[in-house]
JSON list of C-alpha atoms in Angstrom, two decimals:
[
{"chain": "A", "resi": 106, "resn": "MET", "atom": "CA", "xyz": [43.73, -37.22, 8.90]},
{"chain": "A", "resi": 107, "resn": "LYS", "atom": "CA", "xyz": [45.29, -34.03, 7.69]},
{"chain": "A", "resi": 108, "resn": "ARG", "atom": "CA", "xyz": [43.02, -31.04, 7.07]},
{"chain": "A", "resi": 109, "resn": "ARG", "atom": "CA", "xyz": [43.42, -29.32, 3.71]},
{"chain": "A", "resi": 110, "resn": "ASP", "atom": "CA", "xyz": [42.56, -25.67, 3.23]},
{"chain": "A", "resi": 111, "resn": "LEU", "atom": "CA", "xyz": [40.66, -25.35, 0.01]},
{"chain": "A", "resi": 112, "resn": "PRO", "atom": "CA", "xyz": [39.70, -22.04, -1.56]},
{"chain": "A", "resi": 113, "resn": "ALA", "atom": "CA", "xyz": [35.99, -21.36, -1.16]},
{"chain": "A", "resi": 114, "resn": "ALA", "atom": "CA", "xyz": [33.93, -21.27, -4.29]},
{"chain": "A", "resi": 115, "resn": "PRO", "atom": "CA", "xyz": [33.09, -17.62, -5.14]},
{"chain": "A", "resi": 116, "resn": "TRP", "atom": "CA", "xyz": [29.34, -18.31, -4.92]},
{"chain": "A", "resi": 117, "resn": "LEU", "atom": "CA", "xyz": [29.73, -19.86, -1.46]},
{"chain": "A", "resi": 118, "resn": "LEU", "atom": "CA", "xyz": [31.65, -16.84, -0.21]},
{"chain": "A", "resi": 119, "resn": "ALA", "atom": "CA", "xyz": [29.02, -14.51, -1.66]},
{"chain": "A", "resi": 120, "resn": "ALA", "atom": "CA", "xyz": [26.19, -16.52, -0.06]},
{"chain": "A", "resi": 121, "resn": "LEU", "atom": "CA", "xyz": [27.88, -16.48, 3.35]},
{"chain": "A", "resi": 122, "resn": "THR", "atom": "CA", "xyz": [28.52, -12.73, 3.10]},
{"chain": "A", "resi": 123, "resn": "LEU", "atom": "CA", "xyz": [24.89, -12.09, 2.15]},
{"chain": "A", "resi": 124, "resn": "THR", "atom": "CA", "xyz": [23.63, -14.29, 5.00]},
{"chain": "A", "resi": 125, "resn": "VAL", "atom": "CA", "xyz": [25.72, -12.43, 7.57]},
{"chain": "A", "resi": 126, "resn": "ALA", "atom": "CA", "xyz": [24.74, -9.01, 6.14]},
{"chain": "A", "resi": 127, "resn": "CYS", "atom": "CA", "xyz": [21.04, -9.89, 6.19]},
{"chain": "A", "resi": 128, "resn": "SER", "atom": "CA", "xyz": [21.19, -11.23, 9.73]},
{"chain": "A", "resi": 129, "resn": "ARG", "atom": "CA", "xyz": [22.73, -7.94, 10.82]},
{"chain": "A", "resi": 130, "resn": "GLY", "atom": "CA", "xyz": [20.41, -5.80, 8.72]},
{"chain": "A", "resi": 131, "resn": "GLY", "atom": "CA", "xyz": [23.11, -5.08, 6.14]},
{"chain": "A", "resi": 132, "resn": "ALA", "atom": "CA", "xyz": [25.51, -2.18, 6.12]},
{"chain": "A", "resi": 133, "resn": "GLY", "atom": "CA", "xyz": [23.59, 1.02, 6.70]},
{"chain": "A", "resi": 134, "resn": "SER", "atom": "CA", "xyz": [20.18, -0.62, 6.36]},
{"chain": "A", "resi": 135, "resn": "ILE", "atom": "CA", "xyz": [17.22, 0.44, 8.43]},
{"chain": "A", "resi": 136, "resn": "SER", "atom": "CA", "xyz": [14.56, -2.09, 9.33]},
{"chain": "A", "resi": 137, "resn": "PRO", "atom": "CA", "xyz": [11.06, -0.96, 8.39]},
{"chain": "A", "resi": 138, "resn": "ARG", "atom": "CA", "xyz": [8.95, 0.11, 11.36]},
{"chain": "A", "resi": 139, "resn": "PRO", "atom": "CA", "xyz": [5.25, -0.84, 11.15]},
{"chain": "A", "resi": 140, "resn": "VAL", "atom": "CA", "xyz": [3.03, 2.25, 11.25]},
{"chain": "A", "resi": 141, "resn": "ALA", "atom": "CA", "xyz": [-0.44, 0.97, 10.37]},
{"chain": "A", "resi": 142, "resn": "SER", "atom": "CA", "xyz": [-2.29, -1.87, 8.68]},
{"chain": "A", "resi": 143, "resn": "GLY", "atom": "CA", "xyz": [-5.72, -3.00, 7.62]},
{"chain": "A", "resi": 144, "resn": "THR", "atom": "CA", "xyz": [-7.44, -6.14, 6.39]},
{"chain": "A", "resi": 145, "resn": "PHE", "atom": "CA", "xyz": [-9.31, -5.91, 3.09]},
{"chain": "A", "resi": 146, "resn": "ARG", "atom": "CA", "xyz": [-12.78, -7.41, 3.07]},
{"chain": "A", "resi": 147, "resn": "ASN", "atom": "CA", "xyz": [-15.08, -7.82, 0.08]},
{"chain": "A", "resi": 148, "resn": "ALA", "atom": "CA", "xyz": [-18.83, -7.11, -0.10]},
{"chain": "A", "resi": 149, "resn": "ALA", "atom": "CA", "xyz": [-19.58, -10.53, 1.44]},
{"chain": "A", "resi": 150, "resn": "GLY", "atom": "CA", "xyz": [-17.28, -9.74, 4.38]},
{"chain": "A", "resi": 151, "resn": "ASP", "atom": "CA", "xyz": [-14.62, -12.24, 3.33]},
{"chain": "A", "resi": 152, "resn": "ARG", "atom": "CA", "xyz": [-10.96, -11.43, 4.01]},
{"chain": "A", "resi": 153, "resn": "VAL", "atom": "CA", "xyz": [-9.34, -10.78, 0.62]},
{"chain": "A", "resi": 154, "resn": "GLY", "atom": "CA", "xyz": [-6.10, -8.99, 1.44]},
{"chain": "A", "resi": 155, "resn": "LEU", "atom": "CA", "xyz": [-3.92, -6.80, 3.57]},
{"chain": "A", "resi": 156, "resn": "ALA", "atom": "CA", "xyz": [-2.60, -3.23, 3.46]},
{"chain": "A", "resi": 157, "resn": "THR", "atom": "CA", "xyz": [0.48, -2.28, 5.49]},
{"chain": "A", "resi": 158, "resn": "VAL", "atom": "CA", "xyz": [2.14, 1.09, 6.04]},
{"chain": "A", "resi": 159, "resn": "SER", "atom": "CA", "xyz": [5.75, 1.05, 7.20]},
{"chain": "A", "resi": 160, "resn": "ASP", "atom": "CA", "xyz": [8.44, 3.65, 7.83]},
{"chain": "A", "resi": 161, "resn": "SER", "atom": "CA", "xyz": [12.00, 2.94, 6.78]},
{"chain": "A", "resi": 162, "resn": "GLY", "atom": "CA", "xyz": [14.25, 5.81, 7.79]},
{"chain": "A", "resi": 163, "resn": "GLY", "atom": "CA", "xyz": [11.65, 8.50, 7.08]},
{"chain": "A", "resi": 164, "resn": "THR", "atom": "CA", "xyz": [10.40, 6.92, 3.84]},
{"chain": "A", "resi": 165, "resn": "LEU", "atom": "CA", "xyz": [6.80, 5.76, 4.14]},
{"chain": "A", "resi": 166, "resn": "ARG", "atom": "CA", "xyz": [5.76, 2.72, 2.10]},
{"chain": "A", "resi": 167, "resn": "LEU", "atom": "CA", "xyz": [2.35, 1.21, 1.44]},
{"chain": "A", "resi": 168, "resn": "GLY", "atom": "CA", "xyz": [2.23, -2.53, 0.76]},
{"chain": "A", "resi": 169, "resn": "VAL", "atom": "CA", "xyz": [-0.93, -4.02, -0.73]},
{"chain": "A", "resi": 170, "resn": "SER", "atom": "CA", "xyz": [-1.68, -7.69, -1.18]},
{"chain": "A", "resi": 171, "resn": "ALA", "atom": "CA", "xyz": [-5.13, -8.65, -2.42]},
{"chain": "A", "resi": 172, "resn": "ALA", "atom": "CA", "xyz": [-6.95, -11.57, -4.04]},
{"chain": "A", "resi": 173, "resn": "GLN", "atom": "CA", "xyz": [-10.34, -12.36, -5.59]},
{"chain": "A", "resi": 174, "resn": "LEU", "atom": "CA", "xyz": [-10.24, -9.29, -7.84]},
{"chain": "A", "resi": 175, "resn": "GLU", "atom": "CA", "xyz": [-11.12, -9.11, -11.52]},
{"chain": "A", "resi": 176, "resn": "PRO", "atom": "CA", "xyz": [-7.89, -9.23, -13.55]},
{"chain": "A", "resi": 177, "resn": "GLY", "atom": "CA", "xyz": [-6.63, -5.80, -14.61]},
{"chain": "A", "resi": 178, "resn": "PRO", "atom": "CA", "xyz": [-6.26, -2.33, -13.08]},
{"chain": "A", "resi": 179, "resn": "HIS", "atom": "CA", "xyz": [-8.23, -1.14, -10.05]},
{"chain": "A", "resi": 180, "resn": "GLY", "atom": "CA", "xyz": [-8.46, 2.31, -8.50]},
{"chain": "A", "resi": 181, "resn": "LEU", "atom": "CA", "xyz": [-6.88, 2.42, -5.05]},
{"chain": "A", "resi": 182, "resn": "HIS", "atom": "CA", "xyz": [-7.52, 5.30, -2.65]},
{"chain": "A", "resi": 183, "resn": "PHE", "atom": "CA", "xyz": [-7.39, 6.30, 0.98]},
{"chain": "A", "resi": 184, "resn": "HIS", "atom": "CA", "xyz": [-10.86, 7.42, 2.12]},
{"chain": "A", "resi": 185, "resn": "THR", "atom": "CA", "xyz": [-11.85, 9.84, 4.90]},
{"chain": "A", "resi": 186, "resn": "GLN", "atom": "CA", "xyz": [-13.64, 7.56, 7.35]},
{"chain": "A", "resi": 187, "resn": "GLY", "atom": "CA", "xyz": [-12.27, 4.59, 9.26]},
{"chain": "A", "resi": 188, "resn": "THR", "atom": "CA", "xyz": [-15.30, 2.39, 8.56]},
{"chain": "A", "resi": 189, "resn": "CYS", "atom": "CA", "xyz": [-15.91, -0.29, 5.95]},
{"chain": "A", "resi": 190, "resn": "THR", "atom": "CA", "xyz": [-19.57, -1.33, 6.02]},
{"chain": "A", "resi": 191, "resn": "PRO", "atom": "CA", "xyz": [-20.43, -3.84, 3.28]},
{"chain": "A", "resi": 192, "resn": "PRO", "atom": "CA", "xyz": [-21.74, -4.28, 0.73]},
{"chain": "A", "resi": 193, "resn": "ASP", "atom": "CA", "xyz": [-20.89, -0.91, -0.93]},
{"chain": "A", "resi": 194, "resn": "PHE", "atom": "CA", "xyz": [-18.41, 0.55, 1.60]},
{"chain": "A", "resi": 195, "resn": "SER", "atom": "CA", "xyz": [-19.95, 4.02, 1.23]},
{"chain": "A", "resi": 196, "resn": "SER", "atom": "CA", "xyz": [-19.31, 4.36, 4.99]},
{"chain": "A", "resi": 197, "resn": "ALA", "atom": "CA", "xyz": [-15.64, 5.01, 4.11]},
{"chain": "A", "resi": 198, "resn": "GLY", "atom": "CA", "xyz": [-16.70, 8.43, 2.76]},
{"chain": "A", "resi": 199, "resn": "PRO", "atom": "CA", "xyz": [-15.00, 10.32, -0.08]},
{"chain": "A", "resi": 200, "resn": "HIS", "atom": "CA", "xyz": [-11.30, 10.23, -0.95]},
{"chain": "A", "resi": 201, "resn": "PHE", "atom": "CA", "xyz": [-8.91, 11.50, 1.71]},
{"chain": "A", "resi": 202, "resn": "ASN", "atom": "CA", "xyz": [-8.41, 15.12, 0.64]},
{"chain": "A", "resi": 203, "resn": "PRO", "atom": "CA", "xyz": [-7.41, 17.42, 3.53]},
{"chain": "A", "resi": 204, "resn": "ASP", "atom": "CA", "xyz": [-5.88, 19.94, 1.08]},
{"chain": "A", "resi": 205, "resn": "SER", "atom": "CA", "xyz": [-9.13, 20.40, -0.93]},
{"chain": "A", "resi": 206, "resn": "ARG", "atom": "CA", "xyz": [-7.52, 19.56, -4.27]},
{"chain": "A", "resi": 207, "resn": "LYS", "atom": "CA", "xyz": [-9.05, 17.95, -7.36]},
{"chain": "A", "resi": 208, "resn": "HIS", "atom": "CA", "xyz": [-8.83, 14.21, -7.98]},
{"chain": "A", "resi": 209, "resn": "GLY", "atom": "CA", "xyz": [-6.03, 12.66, -9.97]},
{"chain": "A", "resi": 210, "resn": "ARG", "atom": "CA", "xyz": [-2.28, 12.37, -9.94]},
{"chain": "A", "resi": 211, "resn": "LEU", "atom": "CA", "xyz": [-2.38, 13.60, -13.57]},
{"chain": "A", "resi": 212, "resn": "ASN", "atom": "CA", "xyz": [-4.79, 16.45, -12.85]},
{"chain": "A", "resi": 213, "resn": "PRO", "atom": "CA", "xyz": [-3.01, 19.87, -12.77]},
{"chain": "A", "resi": 214, "resn": "GLU", "atom": "CA", "xyz": [-5.28, 20.84, -9.82]},
{"chain": "A", "resi": 215, "resn": "GLY", "atom": "CA", "xyz": [-4.66, 17.57, -8.00]},
{"chain": "A", "resi": 216, "resn": "PRO", "atom": "CA", "xyz": [-4.11, 15.20, -6.52]},
{"chain": "A", "resi": 217, "resn": "HIS", "atom": "CA", "xyz": [-6.08, 14.26, -3.43]},
{"chain": "A", "resi": 218, "resn": "LEU", "atom": "CA", "xyz": [-3.69, 13.15, -0.70]},
{"chain": "A", "resi": 219, "resn": "GLY", "atom": "CA", "xyz": [-5.51, 9.80, -0.83]},
{"chain": "A", "resi": 220, "resn": "ASP", "atom": "CA", "xyz": [-4.95, 9.22, -4.57]},
{"chain": "A", "resi": 221, "resn": "LEU", "atom": "CA", "xyz": [-2.75, 6.19, -5.13]},
{"chain": "A", "resi": 222, "resn": "PRO", "atom": "CA", "xyz": [-1.48, 4.37, -8.23]},
{"chain": "A", "resi": 223, "resn": "ASN", "atom": "CA", "xyz": [-3.78, 1.79, -9.81]},
{"chain": "A", "resi": 224, "resn": "LEU", "atom": "CA", "xyz": [-3.55, -1.67, -8.32]},
{"chain": "A", "resi": 225, "resn": "ILE", "atom": "CA", "xyz": [-2.96, -4.28, -11.05]},
{"chain": "A", "resi": 226, "resn": "ALA", "atom": "CA", "xyz": [-4.51, -7.71, -10.52]},
{"chain": "A", "resi": 227, "resn": "GLY", "atom": "CA", "xyz": [-2.96, -10.56, -12.48]},
{"chain": "A", "resi": 228, "resn": "PRO", "atom": "CA", "xyz": [-4.84, -13.24, -14.44]},
{"chain": "A", "resi": 229, "resn": "ASP", "atom": "CA", "xyz": [-5.53, -15.12, -11.18]},
{"chain": "A", "resi": 230, "resn": "GLY", "atom": "CA", "xyz": [-7.15, -12.02, -9.61]},
{"chain": "A", "resi": 231, "resn": "SER", "atom": "CA", "xyz": [-4.33, -11.36, -7.16]},
{"chain": "A", "resi": 232, "resn": "ALA", "atom": "CA", "xyz": [-2.16, -8.28, -6.69]},
{"chain": "A", "resi": 233, "resn": "ASP", "atom": "CA", "xyz": [0.92, -7.76, -4.58]},
{"chain": "A", "resi": 234, "resn": "THR", "atom": "CA", "xyz": [2.74, -4.42, -4.70]},
{"chain": "A", "resi": 235, "resn": "SER", "atom": "CA", "xyz": [4.28, -1.63, -2.66]},
{"chain": "A", "resi": 236, "resn": "PHE", "atom": "CA", "xyz": [5.14, 1.99, -3.29]},
{"chain": "A", "resi": 237, "resn": "THR", "atom": "CA", "xyz": [6.23, 5.15, -1.53]},
{"chain": "A", "resi": 238, "resn": "ILE", "atom": "CA", "xyz": [3.56, 7.45, -0.10]},
{"chain": "A", "resi": 239, "resn": "PRO", "atom": "CA", "xyz": [3.89, 10.96, 1.43]},
{"chain": "A", "resi": 240, "resn": "SER", "atom": "CA", "xyz": [5.71, 10.74, 4.75]},
{"chain": "A", "resi": 241, "resn": "ASP", "atom": "CA", "xyz": [3.35, 13.15, 6.52]},
{"chain": "A", "resi": 242, "resn": "LEU", "atom": "CA", "xyz": [0.56, 10.55, 6.27]},
{"chain": "A", "resi": 243, "resn": "SER", "atom": "CA", "xyz": [2.01, 8.98, 9.43]},
{"chain": "A", "resi": 244, "resn": "GLY", "atom": "CA", "xyz": [2.43, 12.24, 11.36]},
{"chain": "A", "resi": 245, "resn": "ALA", "atom": "CA", "xyz": [-0.04, 14.09, 13.53]},
{"chain": "A", "resi": 246, "resn": "GLY", "atom": "CA", "xyz": [-2.78, 16.41, 12.38]},
{"chain": "A", "resi": 247, "resn": "PRO", "atom": "CA", "xyz": [-5.33, 16.54, 9.57]},
{"chain": "A", "resi": 248, "resn": "ARG", "atom": "CA", "xyz": [-2.97, 14.99, 6.97]},
{"chain": "A", "resi": 249, "resn": "SER", "atom": "CA", "xyz": [-2.45, 11.85, 9.06]},
{"chain": "A", "resi": 250, "resn": "LEU", "atom": "CA", "xyz": [-4.05, 8.50, 8.23]},
{"chain": "A", "resi": 251, "resn": "LEU", "atom": "CA", "xyz": [-4.22, 7.92, 11.99]},
{"chain": "A", "resi": 252, "resn": "ARG", "atom": "CA", "xyz": [-6.27, 11.04, 12.78]},
{"chain": "A", "resi": 253, "resn": "PRO", "atom": "CA", "xyz": [-9.45, 10.88, 14.93]},
{"chain": "A", "resi": 254, "resn": "GLY", "atom": "CA", "xyz": [-12.18, 9.09, 13.00]},
{"chain": "A", "resi": 255, "resn": "GLY", "atom": "CA", "xyz": [-9.54, 7.14, 11.12]},
{"chain": "A", "resi": 256, "resn": "THR", "atom": "CA", "xyz": [-9.24, 6.39, 7.44]},
{"chain": "A", "resi": 257, "resn": "ALA", "atom": "CA", "xyz": [-9.82, 3.44, 5.14]},
{"chain": "A", "resi": 258, "resn": "ILE", "atom": "CA", "xyz": [-8.22, 2.19, 1.96]},
{"chain": "A", "resi": 259, "resn": "VAL", "atom": "CA", "xyz": [-10.55, 1.10, -0.83]},
{"chain": "A", "resi": 260, "resn": "ILE", "atom": "CA", "xyz": [-10.06, -1.01, -3.95]},
{"chain": "A", "resi": 261, "resn": "HIS", "atom": "CA", "xyz": [-12.42, -0.01, -6.77]},
{"chain": "A", "resi": 262, "resn": "ALA", "atom": "CA", "xyz": [-13.89, -2.21, -9.53]},
{"chain": "A", "resi": 263, "resn": "GLY", "atom": "CA", "xyz": [-12.20, -0.40, -12.42]},
{"chain": "A", "resi": 264, "resn": "ALA", "atom": "CA", "xyz": [-9.13, 1.57, -13.33]},
{"chain": "A", "resi": 265, "resn": "ASP", "atom": "CA", "xyz": [-8.66, 5.11, -12.06]},
{"chain": "A", "resi": 266, "resn": "ASP", "atom": "CA", "xyz": [-8.14, 7.47, -15.02]},
{"chain": "A", "resi": 267, "resn": "GLU", "atom": "CA", "xyz": [-6.12, 9.66, -12.61]},
{"chain": "A", "resi": 268, "resn": "ARG", "atom": "CA", "xyz": [-7.78, 12.87, -13.88]},
{"chain": "A", "resi": 269, "resn": "THR", "atom": "CA", "xyz": [-11.54, 12.93, -13.42]},
{"chain": "A", "resi": 270, "resn": "ASP", "atom": "CA", "xyz": [-12.86, 14.55, -10.25]},
{"chain": "A", "resi": 271, "resn": "PRO", "atom": "CA", "xyz": [-14.01, 13.26, -7.78]},
{"chain": "A", "resi": 272, "resn": "SER", "atom": "CA", "xyz": [-13.02, 9.58, -8.18]},
{"chain": "A", "resi": 273, "resn": "GLY", "atom": "CA", "xyz": [-11.28, 8.96, -11.51]},
{"chain": "A", "resi": 274, "resn": "ASN", "atom": "CA", "xyz": [-14.24, 7.00, -12.89]},
{"chain": "A", "resi": 275, "resn": "SER", "atom": "CA", "xyz": [-12.94, 3.97, -11.00]},
{"chain": "A", "resi": 276, "resn": "GLY", "atom": "CA", "xyz": [-16.37, 2.47, -10.34]},
{"chain": "A", "resi": 277, "resn": "ASP", "atom": "CA", "xyz": [-17.83, 0.60, -7.41]},
{"chain": "A", "resi": 278, "resn": "ARG", "atom": "CA", "xyz": [-15.93, -0.11, -4.23]},
{"chain": "A", "resi": 279, "resn": "VAL", "atom": "CA", "xyz": [-15.15, -3.85, -4.18]},
{"chain": "A", "resi": 280, "resn": "ALA", "atom": "CA", "xyz": [-12.89, -4.17, -1.11]},
{"chain": "A", "resi": 281, "resn": "CYS", "atom": "CA", "xyz": [-12.18, -2.01, 1.92]},
{"chain": "A", "resi": 282, "resn": "ALA", "atom": "CA", "xyz": [-9.75, -2.01, 4.86]},
{"chain": "A", "resi": 283, "resn": "VAL", "atom": "CA", "xyz": [-9.84, 0.19, 7.96]},
{"chain": "A", "resi": 284, "resn": "ILE", "atom": "CA", "xyz": [-6.36, 1.64, 8.61]},
{"chain": "A", "resi": 285, "resn": "GLU", "atom": "CA", "xyz": [-5.35, 0.98, 12.22]},
{"chain": "A", "resi": 286, "resn": "PRO", "atom": "CA", "xyz": [-2.16, 1.97, 14.07]},
{"chain": "A", "resi": 287, "resn": "GLY", "atom": "CA", "xyz": [0.72, -0.46, 14.43]}
]
């Protein structure tokens, strides 16, 4: 039987190129390096999500995946203590604020270093998002999430108005995760 050379369909060629690029990390791509993570627990102590911090070529990203939330926006903040004692998570302390600024990304005297965008839960109560955070949060010193005593990340019951000091009127703490290296 004689072999015929047929031109590859453009979509097949594109798929093969993408597969090879992804298996090699792509041209110029940098694989994210895990920096820290934490497991969200609710007031009953149930696991309801995960927070991950990764470094991709000097850009720090926070990924948040959570479930069992009320649909809508929720305040999301790093807090000063690496403890999450239910049911109210007050053990996590106030917002992470080593620069002694006012609360709120929209506040002219802010923000706290721990102020993050609102987390939006869909109709099923789940949220899955990621965004860039300041790169010095993974360094050494008082601005680091991995400093002695640790830090936590907290999901609040309501939306953060991103202005009102000290917490943006975001309400009760409904889930908490201790941030741990690696």
